[in-house]
PDB file of C-alpha atoms in Angstrom:
ATOM      1  CA  TYR E   1       0.000   0.000   0.000  1.00  0.00           C
ATOM      2  CA  ALA E   2       1.234   3.451  -0.869  1.00  0.00           C
ATOM      3  CA  LYS E   3       1.733   6.002   1.850  1.00  0.00           C
ATOM      4  CA  GLN E   4      -0.840   8.771   1.886  1.00  0.00           C
ATOM      5  CA  ASP E   5      -0.744  12.329   3.164  1.00  0.00           C
ATOM      6  CA  LYS E   6      -3.849  14.026   4.505  1.00  0.00           C
ATOM      7  CA  ALA E   7      -4.251  17.437   2.916  1.00  0.00           C
ATOM      8  CA  LYS E   8      -5.668  20.462   4.701  1.00  0.00           C
ATOM      9  CA  ASP E   9      -9.002  19.925   2.961  1.00  0.00           C
ATOM     10  CA  GLY E  10      -9.314  16.443   4.507  1.00  0.00           C
ATOM     11  CA  LYS E  11      -8.691  14.604   1.248  1.00  0.00           C
ATOM     12  CA  TYR E  12      -5.901  12.089   0.857  1.00  0.00           C
ATOM     13  CA  ALA E  13      -3.257  12.066  -1.862  1.00  0.00           C
ATOM     14  CA  LEU E  14      -0.490   9.593  -2.550  1.00  0.00           C
ATOM     15  CA  LYS E  15       2.900  10.993  -1.620  1.00  0.00           C
ATOM     16  CA  GLY E  16       4.306  12.932  -4.538  1.00  0.00           C
ATOM     17  CA  THR E  17       0.981  13.276  -6.356  1.00  0.00           C
ATOM     18  CA  SER E  18      -1.771  15.808  -6.547  1.00  0.00           C
ATOM     19  CA  ALA E  19      -4.445  13.168  -7.179  1.00  0.00           C
ATOM     20  CA  THR E  20      -6.933  12.829  -4.345  1.00  0.00           C
ATOM     21  CA  THR E  21      -9.442  10.130  -3.525  1.00  0.00           C
ATOM     22  CA  THR E  22     -12.251  12.313  -4.882  1.00  0.00           C
ATOM     23  CA  ASP E  23     -10.838  12.259  -8.399  1.00  0.00           C
ATOM     24  CA  LYS E  24      -9.507   8.693  -8.405  1.00  0.00           C
ATOM     25  CA  PHE E  25     -11.784   7.598 -11.234  1.00  0.00           C
ATOM     26  CA  LYS E  26     -10.808  10.343 -13.674  1.00  0.00           C
ATOM     27  CA  PRO E  27      -8.586   8.820 -16.364  1.00  0.00           C
ATOM     28  CA  ARG E  28      -4.890   9.373 -15.720  1.00  0.00           C
ATOM     29  CA  TRP E  29      -3.729   8.147 -19.120  1.00  0.00           C
ATOM     30  CA  ASP E  30      -5.332   7.968 -22.525  1.00  0.00           C
ATOM     31  CA  SER E  31      -5.789   4.218 -22.870  1.00  0.00           C
ATOM     32  CA  SER E  32      -6.230   4.359 -26.626  1.00  0.00           C
ATOM     33  CA  LYS E  33      -2.678   5.720 -26.886  1.00  0.00           C
ATOM     34  CA  SER E  34      -1.215   3.409 -24.229  1.00  0.00           C
ATOM     35  CA  ALA E  35       0.572   0.104 -24.760  1.00  0.00           C
ATOM     36  CA  VAL E  36       0.940  -3.193 -22.923  1.00  0.00           C
ATOM     37  CA  LEU E  37       4.000  -5.221 -23.947  1.00  0.00           C
ATOM     38  CA  GLY E  38       5.100  -8.720 -23.092  1.00  0.00           C
ATOM     39  CA  LEU E  39       7.232 -11.647 -24.164  1.00  0.00           C
ATOM     40  CA  ALA E  40       4.992 -14.693 -24.502  1.00  0.00           C
ATOM     41  CA  SER E  41       6.745 -17.426 -26.389  1.00  0.00           C
ATOM     42  CA  GLY E  42       5.751 -21.051 -26.411  1.00  0.00           C
ATOM     43  CA  TYR E  43       2.366 -20.895 -24.692  1.00  0.00           C
ATOM     44  CA  GLN E  44      -0.877 -22.535 -25.708  1.00  0.00           C
ATOM     45  CA  ARG E  45      -3.876 -20.462 -26.778  1.00  0.00           C
ATOM     46  CA  TYR E  46      -5.573 -20.529 -23.356  1.00  0.00           C
ATOM     47  CA  VAL E  47      -2.675 -18.530 -21.864  1.00  0.00           C
ATOM     48  CA  TYR E  48      -3.138 -15.770 -24.429  1.00  0.00           C
ATOM     49  CA  GLU E  49      -6.912 -15.890 -23.915  1.00  0.00           C
ATOM     50  CA  GLY E  50      -6.423 -15.278 -20.192  1.00  0.00           C
ATOM     51  CA  PHE E  51      -4.030 -12.386 -20.699  1.00  0.00           C
ATOM     52  CA  VAL E  52      -5.395 -10.670 -23.804  1.00  0.00           C
ATOM     53  CA  GLY E  53      -9.013 -11.636 -23.133  1.00  0.00           C
ATOM     54  CA  SER E  54      -8.998 -10.229 -19.607  1.00  0.00           C
ATOM     55  CA  LEU E  55      -7.304  -7.029 -20.808  1.00  0.00           C
ATOM     56  CA  ARG E  56      -9.749  -6.489 -23.675  1.00  0.00           C
ATOM     57  CA  ALA E  57     -12.707  -7.336 -21.374  1.00  0.00           C
ATOM     58  CA  THR E  58     -11.812  -4.282 -19.245  1.00  0.00           C
ATOM     59  CA  GLY E  59     -12.557  -2.054 -22.234  1.00  0.00           C
ATOM     60  CA  PHE E  60      -8.867  -1.455 -22.974  1.00  0.00           C
ATOM     61  CA  ARG E  61      -8.607  -0.480 -26.647  1.00  0.00           C
ATOM     62  CA  GLY E  62      -4.981   0.519 -26.681  1.00  0.00           C
ATOM     63  CA  HIS E  63      -2.022  -1.340 -28.098  1.00  0.00           C
ATOM     64  CA  ILE E  64      -1.065  -4.852 -27.047  1.00  0.00           C
ATOM     65  CA  ILE E  65       2.326  -5.840 -28.410  1.00  0.00           C
ATOM     66  CA  LEU E  66       3.405  -9.427 -27.766  1.00  0.00           C
ATOM     67  CA  ALA E  67       6.491 -11.344 -28.808  1.00  0.00           C
ATOM     68  CA  ILE E  68       5.741 -14.930 -29.709  1.00  0.00           C
ATOM     69  CA  ALA E  69       7.643 -17.806 -31.274  1.00  0.00           C
ATOM     70  CA  LYS E  70       7.857 -17.789 -35.047  1.00  0.00           C
ATOM     71  CA  ASP E  71       6.471 -21.323 -35.065  1.00  0.00           C
ATOM     72  CA  ALA E  72       3.486 -20.509 -32.820  1.00  0.00           C
ATOM     73  CA  PRO E  73       0.376 -22.599 -33.561  1.00  0.00           C
ATOM     74  CA  SER E  74      -2.024 -21.062 -36.077  1.00  0.00           C
ATOM     75  CA  ASP E  75      -4.862 -20.946 -33.490  1.00  0.00           C
ATOM     76  CA  VAL E  76      -2.661 -18.668 -31.352  1.00  0.00           C
ATOM     77  CA  THR E  77      -1.795 -16.264 -34.182  1.00  0.00           C
ATOM     78  CA  LEU E  78      -5.424 -16.232 -35.363  1.00  0.00           C
ATOM     79  CA  TYR E  79      -6.693 -15.416 -31.864  1.00  0.00           C
ATOM     80  CA  LEU E  80      -4.124 -12.652 -31.362  1.00  0.00           C
ATOM     81  CA  SER E  81      -4.969 -11.133 -34.750  1.00  0.00           C
ATOM     82  CA  GLU E  82      -8.689 -11.201 -33.938  1.00  0.00           C
ATOM     83  CA  GLN E  83      -7.923  -9.345 -30.696  1.00  0.00           C
ATOM     84  CA  ASN E  84      -5.952  -6.647 -32.531  1.00  0.00           C
ATOM     85  CA  VAL E  85      -2.656  -7.667 -30.951  1.00  0.00           C
ATOM     86  CA  THR E  86       0.548  -6.574 -32.666  1.00  0.00           C
ATOM     87  CA  ILE E  87       2.559  -9.765 -33.031  1.00  0.00           C
ATOM     88  CA  LYS E  88       6.332  -9.598 -32.957  1.00  0.00           C
ATOM     89  CA  TYR E  89       8.403 -12.662 -33.739  1.00  0.00           C
ATOM     90  CA  VAL E  90      11.628 -13.273 -31.857  1.00  0.00           C
ATOM     91  CA  GLU E  91      14.054 -15.734 -33.387  1.00  0.00           C
ATOM     92  CA  ARG E  92      16.787 -17.551 -31.482  1.00  0.00           C
ATOM     93  CA  ALA E  93      20.381 -16.749 -32.295  1.00  0.00           C
ATOM     94  CA  GLU E  94      22.359 -19.565 -33.877  1.00  0.00           C
ATOM     95  CA  LYS E  95      25.259 -18.594 -31.665  1.00  0.00           C
ATOM     96  CA  CYS E  96      24.809 -16.872 -28.354  1.00  0.00           C
ATOM     97  CA  THR E  97      27.668 -14.536 -27.436  1.00  0.00           C
ATOM     98  CA  TYR E  98      26.383 -13.974 -23.898  1.00  0.00           C
ATOM     99  CA  ASN E  99      27.957 -16.406 -21.467  1.00  0.00           C
ATOM    100  CA  GLY E 100      27.662 -14.924 -18.005  1.00  0.00           C
ATOM    101  CA  THR E 101      24.813 -16.813 -16.332  1.00  0.00           C
ATOM    102  CA  ILE E 102      25.821 -18.789 -13.272  1.00  0.00           C
ATOM    103  CA  GLY E 103      24.065 -22.121 -12.751  1.00  0.00           C
ATOM    104  CA  GLU E 104      22.825 -23.734  -9.552  1.00  0.00           C
ATOM    105  CA  LYS E 105      26.245 -25.209  -8.716  1.00  0.00           C
ATOM    106  CA  GLY E 106      28.060 -21.882  -9.145  1.00  0.00           C
ATOM    107  CA  VAL E 107      29.411 -22.859 -12.559  1.00  0.00           C
ATOM    108  CA  PRO E 108      28.801 -20.629 -15.602  1.00  0.00           C
ATOM    109  CA  ILE E 109      26.200 -22.035 -18.001  1.00  0.00           C
ATOM    110  CA  ASP E 110      27.513 -22.671 -21.488  1.00  0.00           C
ATOM    111  CA  MET E 111      24.940 -20.774 -23.536  1.00  0.00           C
ATOM    112  CA  GLN E 112      25.880 -22.781 -26.637  1.00  0.00           C
ATOM    113  CA  LYS E 113      24.853 -26.066 -25.015  1.00  0.00           C
ATOM    114  CA  SER E 114      22.005 -25.026 -22.740  1.00  0.00           C
ATOM    115  CA  ASP E 115      18.446 -25.933 -23.740  1.00  0.00           C
ATOM    116  CA  GLU E 116      17.046 -23.515 -21.184  1.00  0.00           C
ATOM    117  CA  TRP E 117      18.963 -20.299 -21.795  1.00  0.00           C
ATOM    118  CA  LYS E 118      18.775 -18.775 -25.258  1.00  0.00           C
ATOM    119  CA  CYS E 119      19.699 -15.488 -26.863  1.00  0.00           C
ATOM    120  CA  PRO E 120      17.671 -13.741 -29.554  1.00  0.00           C
ATOM    121  CA  LYS E 121      19.011 -13.372 -33.076  1.00  0.00           C
ATOM    122  CA  ASP E 122      18.821  -9.557 -32.976  1.00  0.00           C
ATOM    123  CA  TYR E 123      20.646  -9.273 -29.636  1.00  0.00           C
ATOM    124  CA  PRO E 124      22.987 -12.277 -29.283  1.00  0.00           C
ATOM    125  CA  ASP E 125      24.979 -10.535 -26.533  1.00  0.00           C
ATOM    126  CA  TYR E 126      21.980 -10.767 -24.182  1.00  0.00           C
ATOM    127  CA  LYS E 127      19.937 -13.631 -22.804  1.00  0.00           C
ATOM    128  CA  ILE E 128      16.282 -13.245 -23.778  1.00  0.00           C
ATOM    129  CA  THR E 129      15.162 -12.183 -20.295  1.00  0.00           C
ATOM    130  CA  TRP E 130      17.320  -9.067 -20.656  1.00  0.00           C
ATOM    131  CA  ALA E 131      17.016  -8.571 -24.404  1.00  0.00           C
ATOM    132  CA  ARG E 132      13.241  -8.206 -24.121  1.00  0.00           C
ATOM    133  CA  PHE E 133      13.738  -4.682 -22.794  1.00  0.00           C
ATOM    134  CA  LEU E 134      15.728  -3.755 -25.907  1.00  0.00           C
ATOM    135  CA  TYR E 135      12.925  -5.185 -28.014  1.00  0.00           C
ATOM    136  CA  TYR E 136      10.322  -3.211 -26.032  1.00  0.00           C
ATOM    137  CA  ARG E 137      12.271  -0.030 -26.764  1.00  0.00           C
ATOM    138  CA  ASP E 138      12.452  -0.901 -30.471  1.00  0.00           C
ATOM    139  CA  TRP E 139       8.749  -1.759 -30.712  1.00  0.00           C
ATOM    140  CA  LEU E 140       7.674   1.419 -28.923  1.00  0.00           C
ATOM    141  CA  ASN E 141       9.853   3.451 -31.272  1.00  0.00           C
ATOM    142  CA  ASP E 142       8.089   1.702 -34.173  1.00  0.00           C
ATOM    143  CA  CYS E 143       4.641   2.581 -32.788  1.00  0.00           C
ATOM    144  CA  PRO E 144       3.907   6.261 -33.532  1.00  0.00           C
ATOM    145  CA  SER E 145       0.513   6.102 -31.803  1.00  0.00           C
ATOM    146  CA  CYS E 146       1.934   4.628 -28.552  1.00  0.00           C
ATOM    147  CA  THR E 147       2.291   8.038 -26.950  1.00  0.00           C
ATOM    148  CA  ASP E 148       0.885   7.620 -23.448  1.00  0.00           C
ATOM    149  CA  GLY E 149       1.176   4.995 -20.696  1.00  0.00           C
ATOM    150  CA  VAL E 150       3.336   1.905 -21.164  1.00  0.00           C
ATOM    151  CA  MET E 151       3.133  -1.345 -19.208  1.00  0.00           C
ATOM    152  CA  LEU E 152       5.794  -4.059 -19.444  1.00  0.00           C
ATOM    153  CA  THR E 153       4.483  -7.258 -17.914  1.00  0.00           C
ATOM    154  CA  ASP E 154       4.645 -11.005 -17.652  1.00  0.00           C
ATOM    155  CA  VAL E 155       2.000 -12.753 -19.714  1.00  0.00           C
ATOM    156  CA  ARG E 156       1.513 -16.288 -18.428  1.00  0.00           C
ATOM    157  CA  ASP E 157       0.311 -15.345 -14.942  1.00  0.00           C
ATOM    158  CA  ALA E 158      -1.075 -11.822 -15.462  1.00  0.00           C
ATOM    159  CA  PHE E 159      -4.816 -11.115 -15.569  1.00  0.00           C
ATOM    160  CA  PHE E 160      -6.638  -7.793 -15.649  1.00  0.00           C
ATOM    161  CA  GLN E 161      -9.671  -6.651 -13.677  1.00  0.00           C
ATOM    162  CA  ARG E 162      -9.596  -3.024 -14.868  1.00  0.00           C
ATOM    163  CA  ASP E 163      -8.053  -1.076 -17.672  1.00  0.00           C
ATOM    164  CA  PRO E 164      -4.601  -0.491 -16.134  1.00  0.00           C
ATOM    165  CA  PHE E 165      -4.329   3.037 -17.480  1.00  0.00           C
ATOM    166  CA  VAL E 166      -7.683   4.448 -16.416  1.00  0.00           C
ATOM    167  CA  THR E 167      -7.173   4.225 -12.666  1.00  0.00           C
ATOM    168  CA  ALA E 168      -3.379   4.327 -12.380  1.00  0.00           C
ATOM    169  CA  PHE E 169      -1.747   7.405 -10.917  1.00  0.00           C
ATOM    170  CA  GLN E 170       0.257   9.186 -13.575  1.00  0.00           C
ATOM    171  CA  HIS E 171       3.926   9.021 -12.679  1.00  0.00           C
ATOM    172  CA  PRO E 172       6.975   8.846 -14.941  1.00  0.00           C
ATOM    173  CA  LEU E 173       7.770   5.366 -13.560  1.00  0.00           C
ATOM    174  CA  MET E 174       5.731   2.905 -11.524  1.00  0.00           C
ATOM    175  CA  VAL E 175       7.212  -0.431 -10.472  1.00  0.00           C
ATOM    176  CA  PHE E 176       5.360  -3.392  -8.975  1.00  0.00           C
ATOM    177  CA  GLN E 177       6.333  -6.862  -7.872  1.00  0.00           C
ATOM    178  CA  GLU E 178       4.481 -10.093  -7.385  1.00  0.00           C
ATOM    179  CA  ALA E 179       3.322 -11.024  -3.904  1.00  0.00           C
ATOM    180  CA  PRO E 180       5.647 -13.540  -2.240  1.00  0.00           C
ATOM    181  CA  GLU E 181       4.287 -17.073  -2.118  1.00  0.00           C
TER     182      GLU E 181
END
């Protein structure tokens, strides 16, 4: 929970904001110009239905940009197209030049031999979990109408109950983490 300050007028505002509880339902961002981005490679259709379907069910009409495997099943690509999702394909690098990940036993993982750790073709110096942020930058730069809020999120376990840009406080950067199990 965010800390709140009580103003002289008796209303509460989050620290560092001017938004009060009386105007909490006024849109903070223009959702139609906002974007939700994620890396979602190798999932079955029901995963995309949970993520994209719950986001679209909130009334969100902005941009959804998802990276998926080039060999994704046709039912996945058809569903994403029907939901007006911008599909980006990420290909694996033939040779990964990143080699700095330490395994469970404290030994560096050989990225050339690992089935688990891969690098993308466009950014072979980075494992995919880091390279996704470079892709997000590239895709936002390629989206002239993505001019408002941006959300970078996991896909497999993320579901939406509200349009994330309508009720969010407008800050230059907001960071969240999952609840510990």
